[in-house]
CSV table of C-alpha atoms in Angstrom, one decimal:
chain,number,residue,atom,x,y,z
N,1,MET,CA,-39.3,113.7,-76.2
N,2,LYS,CA,-39.3,110.4,-74.5
N,3,THR,CA,-39.4,109.8,-70.7
N,4,ILE,CA,-36.9,107.2,-69.3
N,5,ALA,CA,-36.7,105.8,-65.7
N,6,PHE,CA,-33.8,104.1,-64.0
N,7,ILE,CA,-34.3,101.8,-61.2
N,8,GLY,CA,-30.6,101.6,-59.6
N,9,LEU,CA,-28.0,104.1,-60.7
N,10,GLY,CA,-24.8,102.6,-60.2
N,11,LEU,CA,-21.8,102.6,-62.5
N,12,ILE,CA,-23.7,101.0,-65.6
N,13,GLY,CA,-27.1,102.7,-65.1
N,14,GLY,CA,-25.4,106.0,-64.2
N,15,SER,CA,-23.3,105.7,-67.4
N,16,ILE,CA,-26.3,104.8,-69.4
N,17,ALA,CA,-28.2,107.9,-68.1
N,18,LYS,CA,-25.4,110.2,-68.7
N,19,ALA,CA,-25.0,108.8,-72.3
N,20,ILE,CA,-28.8,109.5,-72.7
N,21,ARG,CA,-28.5,113.0,-71.3
N,22,LYS,CA,-25.4,113.7,-73.6
N,23,PHE,CA,-27.0,112.6,-76.9
N,24,HIS,CA,-30.6,113.4,-76.1
N,25,PRO,CA,-30.8,116.4,-73.9
N,26,ASP,CA,-34.5,116.9,-74.5
N,27,TYR,CA,-35.3,113.4,-72.8
N,28,HIS,CA,-37.0,113.3,-69.5
N,29,ILE,CA,-35.0,111.2,-67.3
N,30,LEU,CA,-36.2,109.7,-63.8
N,31,ALA,CA,-34.4,107.6,-61.4
N,32,TYR,CA,-34.7,105.7,-58.1
N,33,ALA,CA,-31.8,104.4,-56.0
N,34,ARG,CA,-31.6,103.2,-52.5
N,35,HIS,CA,-28.9,105.8,-51.5
N,36,LYS,CA,-30.1,109.4,-51.4
N,37,GLU,CA,-26.5,110.6,-51.8
N,38,THR,CA,-26.5,109.0,-55.4
N,39,LEU,CA,-29.7,110.7,-56.4
N,40,ALA,CA,-28.4,114.0,-55.2
N,41,ALA,CA,-25.4,113.7,-57.0
N,42,ALA,CA,-27.3,112.6,-60.2
N,43,LEU,CA,-29.5,115.6,-59.8
N,44,SER,CA,-26.8,118.2,-59.1
N,45,SER,CA,-24.9,116.9,-62.2
N,46,ASN,CA,-28.0,117.2,-64.4
N,47,THR,CA,-28.0,113.4,-65.2
N,48,ILE,CA,-31.6,113.2,-64.0
N,49,ASP,CA,-34.6,115.5,-64.1
N,50,ALA,CA,-36.4,114.2,-61.1
N,51,VAL,CA,-36.2,111.4,-58.2
N,52,CYS,CA,-38.7,108.7,-57.9
N,53,GLU,CA,-40.1,106.7,-55.0
N,54,GLU,CA,-39.6,103.0,-54.9
N,55,HIS,CA,-43.0,102.8,-55.9
N,56,ASP,CA,-44.3,105.7,-58.1
N,57,LYS,CA,-47.0,106.6,-60.4
N,58,ARG,CA,-44.8,108.4,-62.8
N,59,TYR,CA,-43.6,105.0,-63.9
N,60,SER,CA,-46.7,104.9,-66.0
N,61,THR,CA,-45.5,107.9,-68.0
N,62,CYS,CA,-42.3,106.1,-69.2
N,63,ASP,CA,-41.5,105.0,-72.6
N,64,TYR,CA,-38.5,102.9,-71.3
N,65,ILE,CA,-37.7,101.6,-67.8
N,66,PHE,CA,-34.1,100.5,-67.3
N,67,LEU,CA,-33.5,98.0,-64.3
N,68,CYS,CA,-30.1,98.5,-63.0
N,69,ALA,CA,-30.5,97.0,-59.4
N,70,PRO,CA,-29.2,93.5,-58.2
N,71,VAL,CA,-31.2,90.6,-60.0
N,72,GLU,CA,-33.3,90.0,-57.0
N,73,HIS,CA,-34.5,93.6,-56.7
N,74,ASN,CA,-35.1,93.5,-60.6
N,75,LEU,CA,-37.3,90.6,-60.4
N,76,GLN,CA,-39.3,92.1,-57.8
N,77,TYR,CA,-39.8,95.4,-59.7
N,78,LEU,CA,-41.1,93.3,-62.6
N,79,GLU,CA,-43.8,92.3,-60.6
N,80,TYR,CA,-44.9,95.7,-59.6
N,81,LEU,CA,-44.1,97.3,-62.8
N,82,LYS,CA,-46.6,94.8,-64.6
N,83,ASP,CA,-49.6,96.6,-63.3
N,84,VAL,CA,-48.2,100.2,-63.6
N,85,ILE,CA,-46.5,100.7,-66.9
N,86,SER,CA,-48.6,102.0,-70.0
N,87,ASP,CA,-49.1,100.2,-73.3
N,88,GLY,CA,-46.0,100.8,-75.4
N,89,CYS,CA,-43.7,101.1,-72.5
N,90,ILE,CA,-40.4,98.8,-72.7
N,91,ILE,CA,-38.7,97.5,-69.7
N,92,THR,CA,-35.1,96.5,-69.9
N,93,ASP,CA,-32.3,95.5,-67.7
N,94,VAL,CA,-28.4,95.3,-67.9
N,95,GLY,CA,-27.7,91.9,-66.1
N,96,SER,CA,-24.8,89.8,-66.9
N,97,VAL,CA,-26.9,86.7,-67.0
N,98,LYS,CA,-30.2,86.8,-69.1
N,99,SER,CA,-32.2,83.6,-68.7
N,100,ILE,CA,-33.4,84.2,-65.1
N,101,ILE,CA,-35.0,87.3,-65.7
N,102,HIS,CA,-36.5,86.3,-69.1
N,103,GLN,CA,-37.9,83.2,-67.3
N,104,ARG,CA,-39.6,85.6,-64.8
N,105,VAL,CA,-40.8,87.8,-67.7
N,106,GLU,CA,-42.5,84.7,-69.3
N,107,GLU,CA,-44.0,83.7,-65.8
N,108,LEU,CA,-45.5,87.1,-65.4
N,109,GLY,CA,-46.7,87.2,-69.0
N,110,MET,CA,-44.6,90.3,-69.8
N,111,GLU,CA,-42.9,89.3,-72.9
N,112,LYS,CA,-44.5,91.8,-75.1
N,113,CYS,CA,-42.9,94.8,-72.9
N,114,PHE,CA,-39.5,93.2,-72.1
N,115,ILE,CA,-36.1,93.6,-73.8
N,116,GLY,CA,-33.2,92.3,-72.0
N,117,GLY,CA,-29.8,94.1,-72.2
N,118,HIS,CA,-26.2,93.6,-71.2
N,119,PRO,CA,-23.6,96.3,-72.1
N,120,MET,CA,-20.2,94.7,-72.3
N,121,ALA,CA,-18.6,97.5,-70.5
N,122,GLY,CA,-17.6,98.2,-67.0
N,123,SER,CA,-14.7,99.1,-64.5
N,124,GLU,CA,-13.2,97.7,-61.5
N,125,ARG,CA,-14.7,100.7,-59.6
N,126,SER,CA,-18.5,100.8,-58.8
N,127,GLY,CA,-21.0,103.2,-58.2
N,128,PHE,CA,-22.6,106.4,-59.8
N,129,ALA,CA,-19.5,108.4,-58.9
N,130,ASN,CA,-17.4,106.2,-61.2
N,131,SER,CA,-19.9,106.4,-64.0
N,132,ASN,CA,-19.5,108.4,-67.1
N,133,ASP,CA,-21.1,108.9,-70.6
N,134,ARG,CA,-18.1,107.1,-72.4
N,135,ILE,CA,-18.0,103.7,-70.6
N,136,ILE,CA,-20.5,102.2,-73.2
N,137,GLU,CA,-19.3,104.2,-76.2
N,138,ASN,CA,-18.1,101.8,-78.8
N,139,ALA,CA,-18.9,99.0,-76.6
N,140,TYR,CA,-21.1,95.9,-77.6
N,141,TYR,CA,-24.5,96.2,-76.1
N,142,ILE,CA,-26.2,92.5,-76.2
N,143,ILE,CA,-29.9,92.9,-76.7
N,144,THR,CA,-32.2,89.9,-75.7
N,145,PRO,CA,-35.7,90.5,-76.9
N,146,GLY,CA,-39.0,88.9,-75.2
N,147,GLY,CA,-40.5,86.4,-77.4
N,148,GLU,CA,-43.4,88.4,-78.3
N,149,VAL,CA,-42.0,92.0,-78.6
N,150,ASP,CA,-42.9,93.6,-81.8
N,151,LEU,CA,-40.5,94.5,-84.4
N,152,GLU,CA,-41.2,98.2,-84.1
N,153,HIS,CA,-40.4,98.3,-80.5
N,154,LEU,CA,-37.2,96.2,-80.8
N,155,THR,CA,-36.2,98.5,-83.9
N,156,ASP,CA,-36.9,101.6,-81.6
N,157,PHE,CA,-34.9,100.3,-78.7
N,158,THR,CA,-31.9,99.2,-81.0
N,159,GLU,CA,-31.8,102.5,-82.5
N,160,LEU,CA,-31.8,104.2,-79.0
N,161,ILE,CA,-28.9,102.1,-77.9
N,162,ALA,CA,-26.8,102.7,-81.0
N,163,SER,CA,-27.7,106.5,-80.7
N,164,ILE,CA,-25.8,106.7,-77.3
N,165,GLY,CA,-22.7,105.3,-79.0
N,166,ALA,CA,-22.9,101.6,-78.2
N,167,ILE,CA,-22.8,98.7,-80.7
N,168,PRO,CA,-26.1,96.7,-80.4
N,169,MET,CA,-26.1,93.0,-81.1
N,170,VAL,CA,-29.3,90.8,-81.0
N,171,LEU,CA,-29.2,87.4,-79.4
N,172,THR,CA,-31.6,85.2,-77.7
N,173,ALA,CA,-31.2,84.9,-73.9
N,174,GLU,CA,-30.0,81.3,-74.3
N,175,GLU,CA,-27.4,82.4,-77.0
N,176,HIS,CA,-26.3,85.3,-74.7
N,177,ASP,CA,-25.9,83.0,-71.6
N,178,TYR,CA,-24.0,80.2,-73.4
N,179,ILE,CA,-21.6,82.6,-75.2
N,180,THR,CA,-20.6,84.5,-72.0
N,181,ALA,CA,-20.3,81.5,-70.2
N,182,GLY,CA,-17.4,80.5,-72.5
N,183,VAL,CA,-15.8,83.7,-73.1
N,184,SER,CA,-16.4,85.5,-69.7
N,185,HIS,CA,-17.7,83.3,-66.9
N,186,LEU,CA,-15.1,80.3,-67.7
N,187,PRO,CA,-12.1,82.7,-67.9
N,188,HIS,CA,-12.9,84.2,-64.5
N,189,ILE,CA,-13.2,80.8,-63.0
N,190,ILE,CA,-10.1,79.5,-64.5
N,191,ALA,CA,-8.0,82.6,-63.4
N,192,SER,CA,-9.3,82.3,-59.8
N,193,ALA,CA,-8.6,78.5,-59.7
N,194,LEU,CA,-5.1,78.9,-61.2
N,195,VAL,CA,-4.3,81.9,-58.4
N,196,ASN,CA,-5.7,79.5,-55.9
N,197,LEU,CA,-3.7,76.5,-57.2
N,198,VAL,CA,-0.2,78.6,-57.1
N,199,ASN,CA,-1.2,79.8,-53.6
N,200,ALA,CA,-1.6,76.3,-52.4
N,201,LEU,CA,1.5,74.9,-54.1
N,202,ASP,CA,3.8,78.0,-53.0
N,203,ASN,CA,6.3,77.5,-50.1
N,204,GLU,CA,6.7,79.4,-46.9
N,205,GLN,CA,9.1,81.6,-48.8
N,206,GLU,CA,6.4,82.6,-51.3
N,207,TYR,CA,8.8,81.9,-54.1
N,208,MET,CA,6.1,81.5,-56.7
N,209,LYS,CA,4.5,84.6,-55.6
N,210,THR,CA,7.6,86.5,-55.8
N,211,ILE,CA,8.6,85.6,-59.4
N,212,ALA,CA,5.1,85.4,-60.8
N,213,ALA,CA,5.4,87.9,-63.5
N,214,GLY,CA,4.5,88.5,-67.2
N,215,GLY,CA,2.2,85.8,-68.4
N,216,PHE,CA,0.9,84.6,-64.9
N,217,ARG,CA,-0.1,88.3,-64.1
N,218,ASP,CA,-1.7,88.8,-67.4
N,219,ILE,CA,-3.9,85.7,-67.6
N,220,THR,CA,-5.0,86.0,-63.8
N,221,ARG,CA,-5.7,89.8,-63.7
N,222,ILE,CA,-9.5,89.2,-63.8
N,223,ALA,CA,-9.2,87.2,-60.7
N,224,SER,CA,-9.2,90.6,-58.9
N,225,SER,CA,-12.8,91.3,-59.8
N,226,SER,CA,-15.6,91.4,-57.1
N,227,PRO,CA,-16.1,88.0,-55.5
N,228,VAL,CA,-19.9,88.9,-54.6
N,229,MET,CA,-20.7,89.4,-58.3
N,230,TRP,CA,-18.8,86.4,-59.6
N,231,GLN,CA,-20.6,84.3,-56.9
N,232,GLN,CA,-24.0,85.6,-58.3
N,233,ILE,CA,-23.1,85.1,-61.8
N,234,CYS,CA,-22.1,81.5,-61.3
N,235,LEU,CA,-25.3,80.7,-59.4
N,236,GLU,CA,-27.4,82.4,-62.1
N,237,ASN,CA,-25.6,80.6,-64.9
N,238,ASN,CA,-24.7,77.7,-63.4
N,239,LYS,CA,-26.0,75.2,-66.2
N,240,ASN,CA,-24.1,76.9,-69.0
N,241,ILE,CA,-20.9,77.4,-67.0
N,242,SER,CA,-21.2,73.6,-66.1
N,243,ILE,CA,-21.4,72.7,-69.8
N,244,VAL,CA,-18.4,74.7,-70.8
N,245,LEU,CA,-16.5,73.5,-67.7
N,246,ASP,CA,-17.1,69.8,-68.6
N,247,GLU,CA,-15.6,70.6,-72.2
N,248,TYR,CA,-12.6,72.3,-70.5
N,249,ILE,CA,-12.0,69.6,-68.1
N,250,ARG,CA,-12.1,67.1,-71.1
N,251,MET,CA,-9.7,69.2,-72.8
N,252,LEU,CA,-7.2,69.4,-69.9
N,253,ILE,CA,-7.3,65.6,-69.4
N,254,GLN,CA,-6.5,65.3,-73.2
N,255,ILE,CA,-3.8,67.8,-72.7
N,256,ARG,CA,-2.3,65.8,-69.6
N,257,CYS,CA,-2.3,62.7,-71.5
N,258,THR,CA,-0.5,64.2,-74.6
N,259,ILE,CA,2.2,65.6,-72.3
N,260,ASP,CA,2.4,62.1,-70.5
N,261,ASN,CA,2.8,60.5,-73.8
N,262,GLN,CA,5.3,63.2,-75.2
N,263,GLU,CA,3.2,63.6,-78.4
N,264,ALA,CA,5.3,66.3,-79.9
N,265,ASP,CA,3.3,67.0,-83.1
N,266,ASN,CA,0.0,67.3,-81.0
N,267,LEU,CA,1.6,69.7,-78.5
N,268,TYR,CA,2.8,71.7,-81.2
N,269,GLN,CA,-0.7,71.7,-82.9
N,270,MET,CA,-2.3,72.7,-79.7
N,271,PHE,CA,-0.2,75.8,-79.2
N,272,ALA,CA,-0.2,76.7,-82.9
N,273,SER,CA,-4.1,76.6,-83.3
N,274,SER,CA,-4.6,78.6,-80.1
N,275,LYS,CA,-2.0,81.2,-81.1
N,276,ASP,CA,-3.6,81.5,-84.8
N,277,TYR,CA,-7.2,81.7,-83.2
N,278,ARG,CA,-6.1,84.2,-80.5
N,279,ASP,CA,-4.2,86.3,-82.9
N,280,SER,CA,-7.4,86.7,-85.1
N,281,ILE,CA,-9.5,88.1,-82.3
N,282,ASP,CA,-8.4,91.8,-82.4
N,283,VAL,CA,-5.9,93.9,-84.1
N,284,THR,CA,-4.1,94.3,-80.8
N,285,SER,CA,-3.4,90.8,-79.9
N,286,SER,CA,0.1,90.1,-79.0
N,287,GLY,CA,0.5,86.5,-79.9
N,288,PRO,CA,2.4,84.6,-77.1
N,289,ILE,CA,1.8,85.8,-73.7
N,290,SER,CA,4.6,88.1,-72.4
N,291,LYS,CA,5.0,91.3,-70.7
N,292,LEU,CA,2.8,93.8,-72.4
N,293,HIS,CA,3.4,97.4,-72.6
N,294,VAL,CA,-0.3,98.6,-72.7
N,295,VAL,CA,-2.2,101.5,-71.7
N,296,TYR,CA,-5.8,102.2,-71.8
N,297,LEU,CA,-7.4,105.8,-72.4
N,298,ASP,CA,-10.9,107.2,-72.1
N,299,ILE,CA,-11.5,109.5,-75.2
N,300,ALA,CA,-14.6,110.7,-76.8
N,301,ASP,CA,-16.0,109.1,-80.0
N,302,GLU,CA,-15.1,112.1,-82.3
N,303,ALA,CA,-13.4,112.7,-85.6
N,304,GLY,CA,-9.7,112.9,-85.3
N,305,GLY,CA,-9.5,111.5,-81.7
N,306,ILE,CA,-7.3,108.5,-82.3
N,307,ALA,CA,-5.1,110.5,-84.8
N,308,THR,CA,-4.6,113.4,-82.3
N,309,ILE,CA,-3.3,110.9,-79.8
N,310,ALA,CA,-1.0,109.1,-82.4
N,311,THR,CA,0.3,112.7,-83.5
N,312,ILE,CA,1.0,113.6,-79.9
N,313,LEU,CA,3.1,110.5,-79.5
N,314,ALA,CA,4.8,110.7,-82.7
N,315,MET,CA,5.9,114.3,-82.2
N,316,ASP,CA,7.8,112.9,-79.2
N,317,ASN,CA,9.2,110.0,-81.3
N,318,ILE,CA,7.2,107.5,-79.4
N,319,ASN,CA,6.6,104.4,-81.6
N,320,ILE,CA,3.2,102.5,-81.5
N,321,LYS,CA,2.9,98.8,-81.9
N,322,ASN,CA,-0.9,98.7,-81.9
N,323,ILE,CA,-3.6,100.9,-81.2
N,324,GLY,CA,-7.4,100.1,-81.5
N,325,ILE,CA,-10.9,100.5,-79.7
N,326,ILE,CA,-12.0,98.2,-77.3
N,327,HIS,CA,-15.6,96.9,-78.0
N,328,ASN,CA,-15.9,94.5,-75.2
N,329,ARG,CA,-15.1,96.4,-72.0
N,330,GLU,CA,-17.1,94.5,-69.4
N,331,PHE,CA,-14.1,94.3,-67.0
N,332,GLU,CA,-11.8,96.7,-68.7
N,333,GLN,CA,-11.1,100.5,-67.9
N,334,GLY,CA,-10.6,102.8,-70.9
N,335,VAL,CA,-11.9,102.9,-74.5
N,336,LEU,CA,-8.7,103.0,-76.4
N,337,LYS,CA,-6.0,100.4,-76.2
N,338,ILE,CA,-2.4,101.3,-77.2
N,339,GLU,CA,0.6,98.8,-77.1
N,340,PHE,CA,4.1,99.9,-77.3
N,341,TYR,CA,7.4,98.0,-78.0
N,342,GLU,CA,9.1,98.8,-74.8
N,343,GLU,CA,8.6,99.8,-71.2
N,344,ASP,CA,10.5,103.1,-71.9
N,345,ALA,CA,8.0,104.2,-74.5
N,346,LEU,CA,5.1,103.4,-72.5
N,347,ASN,CA,6.1,105.4,-69.6
N,348,ARG,CA,7.0,108.3,-71.7
N,349,ALA,CA,3.6,108.0,-73.3
N,350,VAL,CA,1.9,107.8,-70.0
N,351,ALA,CA,3.6,111.1,-68.6
N,352,LEU,CA,2.9,112.8,-72.0
N,353,LEU,CA,-0.8,111.8,-72.3
N,354,LYS,CA,-1.4,112.8,-68.6
N,355,LYS,CA,0.2,116.1,-69.1
N,356,ARG,CA,-2.4,116.6,-71.8
N,357,ASN,CA,-5.4,115.8,-69.5
N,358,TYR,CA,-6.1,112.4,-70.8
N,359,ILE,CA,-7.5,109.7,-68.4
N,360,VAL,CA,-4.8,107.0,-68.7
N,361,TYR,CA,-5.0,103.6,-67.0
N,362,GLU,CA,-2.1,101.3,-66.7
N,363,ARG,CA,-2.0,97.6,-66.4
């Protein structure tokens, strides 16, 4: 049996705690959160065994401590925990940017006991009330060990993450922040800038807004994410974001010159290479952006789960275009992505799956 504490018990912290409870029911789980209602809900749902105070001597009994509060609070807790934890305890976090907390870990001389973490999962909703034990299931879970963590502790932590259904991937903090700057942070900036551009260019009749459909809505959906969260991410990962922004700006300038000079071959190559790379990313890619007939489902990772859904739809003569597990769900809801050929099939599938009590998310 292991003892695991959570400091902060929102969407991600709550979901990890619920997953640990599901797969390791004998583990002793402690938690502290600022809101008493959150702790009461966690106790009543049997997610946790006991409530901790902000500063609590029971942290010294823990094998793992998950820091799931906002970054500034996590940094403060590191200082407190340094003199509280026992030998062998591993502290981890779940933040979207790793360098800032690793820097503090180094300053405090805590590299032997810290392993950074970032589950690539999430939801447009927040809070413990929206957490569940399937949010991180089959999702990538980036692990960034401190420079002096021994192999045994790293192996044990990686096995813990794998045991609750996630897919561990070990990177350095620098690799993580550079990669996420390119594939996560920059796309959000681009989406927000594009929305603001169309808003500025639109006329009083809002014709652009009225006819914005298909591709525009698809590539700007993430602009609806939390402004507070993305403000913090940009401030915390500003150097890496600046680097990828420079590359993107240079590419945009080059594209503008290509268009101005009517370089047909270069334009074709740009669109062809981007299509090929995009189509290689996952089995559910749709090629050129168009109106997608897609739903997302929450399903348990169990034998026959996908086959059952496919059978339910096939029995009603609903054809599936693509189906697959979403491994990077940081800003997605649902575990399983199903794409249909036409809107009528999508609508029938949604009604049928909801009737069977599946949790369905529509875009």
